[in-house]
PDB file of C-alpha atoms in Angstrom:
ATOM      1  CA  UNK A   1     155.428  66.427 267.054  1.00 42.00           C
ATOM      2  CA  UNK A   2     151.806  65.842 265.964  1.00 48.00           C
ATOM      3  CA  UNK A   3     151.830  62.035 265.098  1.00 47.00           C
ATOM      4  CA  UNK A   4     153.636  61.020 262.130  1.00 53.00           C
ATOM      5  CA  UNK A   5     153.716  64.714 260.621  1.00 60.00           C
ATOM      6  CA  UNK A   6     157.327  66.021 261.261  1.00 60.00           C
ATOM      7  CA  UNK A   7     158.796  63.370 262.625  1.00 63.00           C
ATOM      8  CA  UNK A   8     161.616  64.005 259.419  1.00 73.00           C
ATOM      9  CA  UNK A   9     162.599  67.381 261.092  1.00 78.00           C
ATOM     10  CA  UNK A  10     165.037  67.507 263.838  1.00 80.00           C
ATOM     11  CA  UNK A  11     164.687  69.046 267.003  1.00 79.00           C
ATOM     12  CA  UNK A  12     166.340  72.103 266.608  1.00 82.00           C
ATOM     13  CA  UNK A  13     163.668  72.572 263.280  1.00 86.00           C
ATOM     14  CA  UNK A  14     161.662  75.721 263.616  1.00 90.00           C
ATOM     15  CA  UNK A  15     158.103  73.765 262.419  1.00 91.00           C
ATOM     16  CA  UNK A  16     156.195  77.210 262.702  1.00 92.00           C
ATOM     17  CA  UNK A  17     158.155  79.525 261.137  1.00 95.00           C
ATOM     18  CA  UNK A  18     159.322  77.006 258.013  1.00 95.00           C
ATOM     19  CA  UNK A  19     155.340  76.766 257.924  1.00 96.00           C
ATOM     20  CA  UNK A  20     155.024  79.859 257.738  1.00 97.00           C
ATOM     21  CA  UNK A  21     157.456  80.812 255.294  1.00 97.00           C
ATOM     22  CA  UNK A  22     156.001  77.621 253.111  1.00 98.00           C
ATOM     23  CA  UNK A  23     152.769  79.135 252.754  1.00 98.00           C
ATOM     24  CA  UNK A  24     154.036  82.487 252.120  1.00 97.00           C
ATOM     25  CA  UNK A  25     156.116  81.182 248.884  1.00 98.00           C
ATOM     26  CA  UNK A  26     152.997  79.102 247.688  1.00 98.00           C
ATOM     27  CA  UNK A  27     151.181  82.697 247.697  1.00 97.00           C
ATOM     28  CA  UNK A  28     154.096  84.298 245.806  1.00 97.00           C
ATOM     29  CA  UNK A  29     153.893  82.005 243.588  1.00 97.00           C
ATOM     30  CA  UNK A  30     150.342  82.323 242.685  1.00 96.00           C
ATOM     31  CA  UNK A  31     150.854  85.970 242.579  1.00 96.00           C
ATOM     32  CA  UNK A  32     153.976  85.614 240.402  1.00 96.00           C
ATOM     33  CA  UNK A  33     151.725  83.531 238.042  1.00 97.00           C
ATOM     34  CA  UNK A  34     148.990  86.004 237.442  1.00 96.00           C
ATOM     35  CA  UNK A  35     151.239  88.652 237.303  1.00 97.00           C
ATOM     36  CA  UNK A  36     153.215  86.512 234.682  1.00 97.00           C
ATOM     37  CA  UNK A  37     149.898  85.714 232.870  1.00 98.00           C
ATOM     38  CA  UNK A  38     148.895  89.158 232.781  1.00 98.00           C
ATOM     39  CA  UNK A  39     151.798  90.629 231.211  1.00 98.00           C
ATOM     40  CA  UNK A  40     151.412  87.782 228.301  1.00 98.00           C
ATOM     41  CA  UNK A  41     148.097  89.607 228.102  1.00 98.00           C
ATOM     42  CA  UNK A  42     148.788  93.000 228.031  1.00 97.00           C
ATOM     43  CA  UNK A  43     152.057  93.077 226.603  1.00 98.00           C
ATOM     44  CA  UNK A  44     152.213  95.067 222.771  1.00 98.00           C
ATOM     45  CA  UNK A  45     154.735  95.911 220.248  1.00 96.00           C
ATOM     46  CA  UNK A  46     156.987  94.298 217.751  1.00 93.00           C
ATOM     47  CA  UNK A  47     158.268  91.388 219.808  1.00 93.00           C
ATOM     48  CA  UNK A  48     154.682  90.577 221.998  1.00 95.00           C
ATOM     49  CA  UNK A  49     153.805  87.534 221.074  1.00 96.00           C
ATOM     50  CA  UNK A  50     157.253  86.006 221.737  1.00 96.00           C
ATOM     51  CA  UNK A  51     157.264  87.670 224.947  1.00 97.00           C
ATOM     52  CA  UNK A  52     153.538  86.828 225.547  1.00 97.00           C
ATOM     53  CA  UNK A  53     154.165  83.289 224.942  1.00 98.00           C
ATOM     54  CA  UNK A  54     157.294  83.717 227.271  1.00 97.00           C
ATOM     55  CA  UNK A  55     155.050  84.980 230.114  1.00 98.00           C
ATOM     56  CA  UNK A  56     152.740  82.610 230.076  1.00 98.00           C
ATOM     57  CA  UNK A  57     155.518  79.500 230.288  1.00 97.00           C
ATOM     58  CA  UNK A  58     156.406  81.397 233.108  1.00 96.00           C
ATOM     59  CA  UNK A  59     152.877  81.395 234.604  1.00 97.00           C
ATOM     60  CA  UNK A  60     152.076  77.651 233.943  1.00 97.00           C
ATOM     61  CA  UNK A  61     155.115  76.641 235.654  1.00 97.00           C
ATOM     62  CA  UNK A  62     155.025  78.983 238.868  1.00 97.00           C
ATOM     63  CA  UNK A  63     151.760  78.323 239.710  1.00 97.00           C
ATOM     64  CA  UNK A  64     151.484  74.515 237.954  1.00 96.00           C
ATOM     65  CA  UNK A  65     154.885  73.298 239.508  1.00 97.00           C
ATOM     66  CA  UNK A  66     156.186  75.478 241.893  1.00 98.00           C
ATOM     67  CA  UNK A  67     153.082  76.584 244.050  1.00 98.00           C
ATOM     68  CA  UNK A  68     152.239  72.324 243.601  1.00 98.00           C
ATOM     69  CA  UNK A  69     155.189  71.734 245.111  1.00 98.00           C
ATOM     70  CA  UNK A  70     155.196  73.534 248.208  1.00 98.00           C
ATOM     71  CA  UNK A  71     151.654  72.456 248.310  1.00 97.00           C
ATOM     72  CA  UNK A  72     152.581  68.859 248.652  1.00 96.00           C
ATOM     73  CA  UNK A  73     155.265  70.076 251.204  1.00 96.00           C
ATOM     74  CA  UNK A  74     152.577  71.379 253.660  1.00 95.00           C
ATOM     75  CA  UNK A  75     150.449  68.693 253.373  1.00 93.00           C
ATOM     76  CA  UNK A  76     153.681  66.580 254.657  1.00 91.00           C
ATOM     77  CA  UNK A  77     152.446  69.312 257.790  1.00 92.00           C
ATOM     78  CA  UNK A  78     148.847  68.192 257.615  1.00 91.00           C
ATOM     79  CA  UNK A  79     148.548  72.258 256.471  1.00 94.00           C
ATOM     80  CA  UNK A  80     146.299  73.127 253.471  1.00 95.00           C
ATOM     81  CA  UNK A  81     147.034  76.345 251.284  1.00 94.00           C
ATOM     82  CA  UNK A  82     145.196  79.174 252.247  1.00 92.00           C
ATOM     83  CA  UNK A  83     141.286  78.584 250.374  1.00 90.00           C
ATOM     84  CA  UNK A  84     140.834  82.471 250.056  1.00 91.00           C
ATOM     85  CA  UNK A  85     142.248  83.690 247.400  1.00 88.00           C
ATOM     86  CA  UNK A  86     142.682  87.457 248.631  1.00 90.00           C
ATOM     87  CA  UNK A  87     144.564  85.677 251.640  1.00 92.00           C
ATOM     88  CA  UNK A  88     147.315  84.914 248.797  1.00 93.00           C
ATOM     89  CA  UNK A  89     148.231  88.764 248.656  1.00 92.00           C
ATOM     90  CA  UNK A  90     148.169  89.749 252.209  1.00 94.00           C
ATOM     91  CA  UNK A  91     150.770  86.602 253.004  1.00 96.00           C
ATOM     92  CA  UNK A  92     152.849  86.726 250.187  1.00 95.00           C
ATOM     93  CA  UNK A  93     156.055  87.973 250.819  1.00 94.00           C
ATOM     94  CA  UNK A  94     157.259  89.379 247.904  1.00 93.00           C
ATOM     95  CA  UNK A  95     153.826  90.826 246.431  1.00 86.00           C
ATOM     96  CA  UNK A  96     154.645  92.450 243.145  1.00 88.00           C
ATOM     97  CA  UNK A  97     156.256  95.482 242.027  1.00 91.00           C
ATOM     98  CA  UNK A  98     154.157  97.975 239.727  1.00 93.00           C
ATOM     99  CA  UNK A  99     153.418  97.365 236.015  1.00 96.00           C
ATOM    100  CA  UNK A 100     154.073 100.224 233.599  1.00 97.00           C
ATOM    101  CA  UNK A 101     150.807 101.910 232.559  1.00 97.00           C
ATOM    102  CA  UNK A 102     152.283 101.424 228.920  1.00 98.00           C
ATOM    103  CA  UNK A 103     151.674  98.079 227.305  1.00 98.00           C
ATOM    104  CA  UNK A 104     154.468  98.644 224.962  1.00 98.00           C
ATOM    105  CA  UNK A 105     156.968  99.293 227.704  1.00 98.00           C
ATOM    106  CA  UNK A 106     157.759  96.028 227.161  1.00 97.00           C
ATOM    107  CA  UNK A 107     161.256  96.333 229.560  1.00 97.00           C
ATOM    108  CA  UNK A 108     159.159  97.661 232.350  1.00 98.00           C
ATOM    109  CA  UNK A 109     157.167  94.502 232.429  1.00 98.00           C
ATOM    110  CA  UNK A 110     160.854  92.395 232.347  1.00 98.00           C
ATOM    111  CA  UNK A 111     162.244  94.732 234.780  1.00 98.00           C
ATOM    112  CA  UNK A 112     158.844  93.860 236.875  1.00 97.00           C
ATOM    113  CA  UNK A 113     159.357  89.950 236.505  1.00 97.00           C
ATOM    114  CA  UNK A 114     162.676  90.405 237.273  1.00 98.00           C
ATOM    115  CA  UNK A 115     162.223  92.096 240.867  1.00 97.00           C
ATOM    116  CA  UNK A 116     159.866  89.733 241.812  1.00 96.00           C
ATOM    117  CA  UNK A 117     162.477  86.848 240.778  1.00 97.00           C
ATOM    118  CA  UNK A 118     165.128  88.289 243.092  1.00 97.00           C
ATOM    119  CA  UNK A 119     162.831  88.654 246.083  1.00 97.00           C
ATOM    120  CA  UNK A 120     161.672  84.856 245.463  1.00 97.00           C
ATOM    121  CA  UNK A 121     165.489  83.758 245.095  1.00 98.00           C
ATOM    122  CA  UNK A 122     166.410  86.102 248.510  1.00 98.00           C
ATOM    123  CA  UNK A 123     162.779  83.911 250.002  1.00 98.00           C
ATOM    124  CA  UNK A 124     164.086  80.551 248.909  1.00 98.00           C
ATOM    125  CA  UNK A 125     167.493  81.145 249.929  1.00 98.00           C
ATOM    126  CA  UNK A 126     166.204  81.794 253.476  1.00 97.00           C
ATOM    127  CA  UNK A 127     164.370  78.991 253.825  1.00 98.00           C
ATOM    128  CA  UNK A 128     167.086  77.194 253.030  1.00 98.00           C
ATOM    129  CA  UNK A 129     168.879  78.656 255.593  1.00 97.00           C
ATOM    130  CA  UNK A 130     166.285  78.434 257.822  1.00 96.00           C
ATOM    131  CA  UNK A 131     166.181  74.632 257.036  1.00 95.00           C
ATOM    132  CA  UNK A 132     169.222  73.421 256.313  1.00 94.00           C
ATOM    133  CA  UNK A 133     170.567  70.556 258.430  1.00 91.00           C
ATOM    134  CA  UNK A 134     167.050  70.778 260.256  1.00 91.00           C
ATOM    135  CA  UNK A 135     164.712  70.059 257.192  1.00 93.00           C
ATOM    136  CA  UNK A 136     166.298  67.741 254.738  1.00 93.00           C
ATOM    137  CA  UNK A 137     163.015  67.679 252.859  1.00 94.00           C
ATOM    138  CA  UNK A 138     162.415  71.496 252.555  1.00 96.00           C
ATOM    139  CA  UNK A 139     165.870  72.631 252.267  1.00 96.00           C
ATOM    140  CA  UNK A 140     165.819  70.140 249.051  1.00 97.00           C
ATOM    141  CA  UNK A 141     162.737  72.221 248.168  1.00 98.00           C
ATOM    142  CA  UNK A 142     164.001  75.493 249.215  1.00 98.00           C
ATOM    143  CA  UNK A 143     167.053  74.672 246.953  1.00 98.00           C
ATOM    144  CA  UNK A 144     165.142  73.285 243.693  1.00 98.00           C
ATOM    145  CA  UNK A 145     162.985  75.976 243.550  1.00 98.00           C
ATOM    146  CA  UNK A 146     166.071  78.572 244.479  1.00 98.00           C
ATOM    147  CA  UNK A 147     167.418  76.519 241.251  1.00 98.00           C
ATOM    148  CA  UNK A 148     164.408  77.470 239.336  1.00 97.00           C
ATOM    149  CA  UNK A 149     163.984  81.293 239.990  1.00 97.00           C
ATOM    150  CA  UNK A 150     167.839  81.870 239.517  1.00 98.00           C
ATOM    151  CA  UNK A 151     167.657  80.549 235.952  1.00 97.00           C
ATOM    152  CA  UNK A 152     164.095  82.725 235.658  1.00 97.00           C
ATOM    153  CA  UNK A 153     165.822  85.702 236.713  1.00 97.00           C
ATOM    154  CA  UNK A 154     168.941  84.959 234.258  1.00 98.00           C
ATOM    155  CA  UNK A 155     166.595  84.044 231.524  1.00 97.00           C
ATOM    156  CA  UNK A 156     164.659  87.549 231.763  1.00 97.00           C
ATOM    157  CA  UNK A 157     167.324  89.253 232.088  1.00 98.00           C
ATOM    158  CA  UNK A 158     168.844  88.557 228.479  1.00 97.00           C
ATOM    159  CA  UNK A 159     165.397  89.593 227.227  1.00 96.00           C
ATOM    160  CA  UNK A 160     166.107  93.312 228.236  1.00 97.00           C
ATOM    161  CA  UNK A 161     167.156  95.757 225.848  1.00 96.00           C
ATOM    162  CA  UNK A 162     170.319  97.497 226.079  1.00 98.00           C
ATOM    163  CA  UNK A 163     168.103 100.352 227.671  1.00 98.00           C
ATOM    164  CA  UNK A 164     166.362  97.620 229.790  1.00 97.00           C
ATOM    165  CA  UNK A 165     169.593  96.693 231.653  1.00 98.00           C
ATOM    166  CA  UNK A 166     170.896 100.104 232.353  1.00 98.00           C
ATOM    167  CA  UNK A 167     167.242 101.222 233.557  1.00 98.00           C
ATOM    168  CA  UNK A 168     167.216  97.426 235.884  1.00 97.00           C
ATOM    169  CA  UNK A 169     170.519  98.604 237.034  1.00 97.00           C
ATOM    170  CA  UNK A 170     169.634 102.158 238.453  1.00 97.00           C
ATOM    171  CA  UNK A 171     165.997 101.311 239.130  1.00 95.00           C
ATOM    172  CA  UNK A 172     168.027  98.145 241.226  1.00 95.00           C
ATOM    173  CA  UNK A 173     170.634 101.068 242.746  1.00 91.00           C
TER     174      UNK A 173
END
């Protein structure tokens, strides 16, 4: 181990790849949250600002408490966050799936949010794997923020029309 950073993990701990996989959820998360912010802006139609102001809850707390978190998780690495921004996209891991073209396709934007939540639950729940019994201070990250998308992914989900769900559940196969 490099001095005192580490010395938590246990020998069988995979340091470079639960590194790795750290900074590829901070950049999710950043991408998440101006994806999120985005659709608050560009969202129209009868319901908008509820859903705007939905959006943007969802942005402040991706990229205010989640992508902080896993911050202060690599710096328990001595590892900074990538300081290029267009690094974010390249590493993250779950990018983002296309926006409608429509702004008052307002389930295509849900649907959207929603895919991205599931590919940040199926990233959390392998870094818990990947850390569990290993990395007691990750896997209780890994498993917070596994918490958090779950209930984000539930959450959006009851905002989908009737149409919404049946068009999540082919577009999901």
């Amino acid at each position: 181990m490099d001095g005192w950073f580490g010395v938590e993990l246990s020998p069988r701990a995979k340091k470079d790849e639960i590194i790795k996989r750290l900074l590829s959820a901070f950049a999710d998360e950043w991408v998440a949250g101006y994806y999120y912010m985005y659709t608050a802006l560009a969202v129209k139609g009868p319901h908008a600002e509820t859903i705007s102001e939905i959006f943007m809850k969802e942005a402040e707390e991706e990229i205010g408490k989640h992508a902080k978190m896993i911050a202060e998780r690599l710096q328990d690495f001595d590892v900074d966050p990538p300081r290029d921004f267009a690094k974010l996209y390249e590493i993250s891991g779950c990018k983002y799936p296309p926006l409608p073209e429509d702004p008052y396709d307002v389930d295509g934007f849900i649907i959207a949010a929603v895919k991205a939540e599931i590919c940040a639950i199926k990233a959390y729940k392998e870094l818990f794997d990947l850390t569990h019994g290993a990395d007691p201070a990750t896997e209780e990250l890994a498993e917070d923020l596994l918490r958090d998308e779950t209930r984000h992914r539930t959450e959006l989900v009851n905002l989908l029309t009737k149409e919404g769900i049946e068009r999540l559940k082919r577009e999901l196969g």
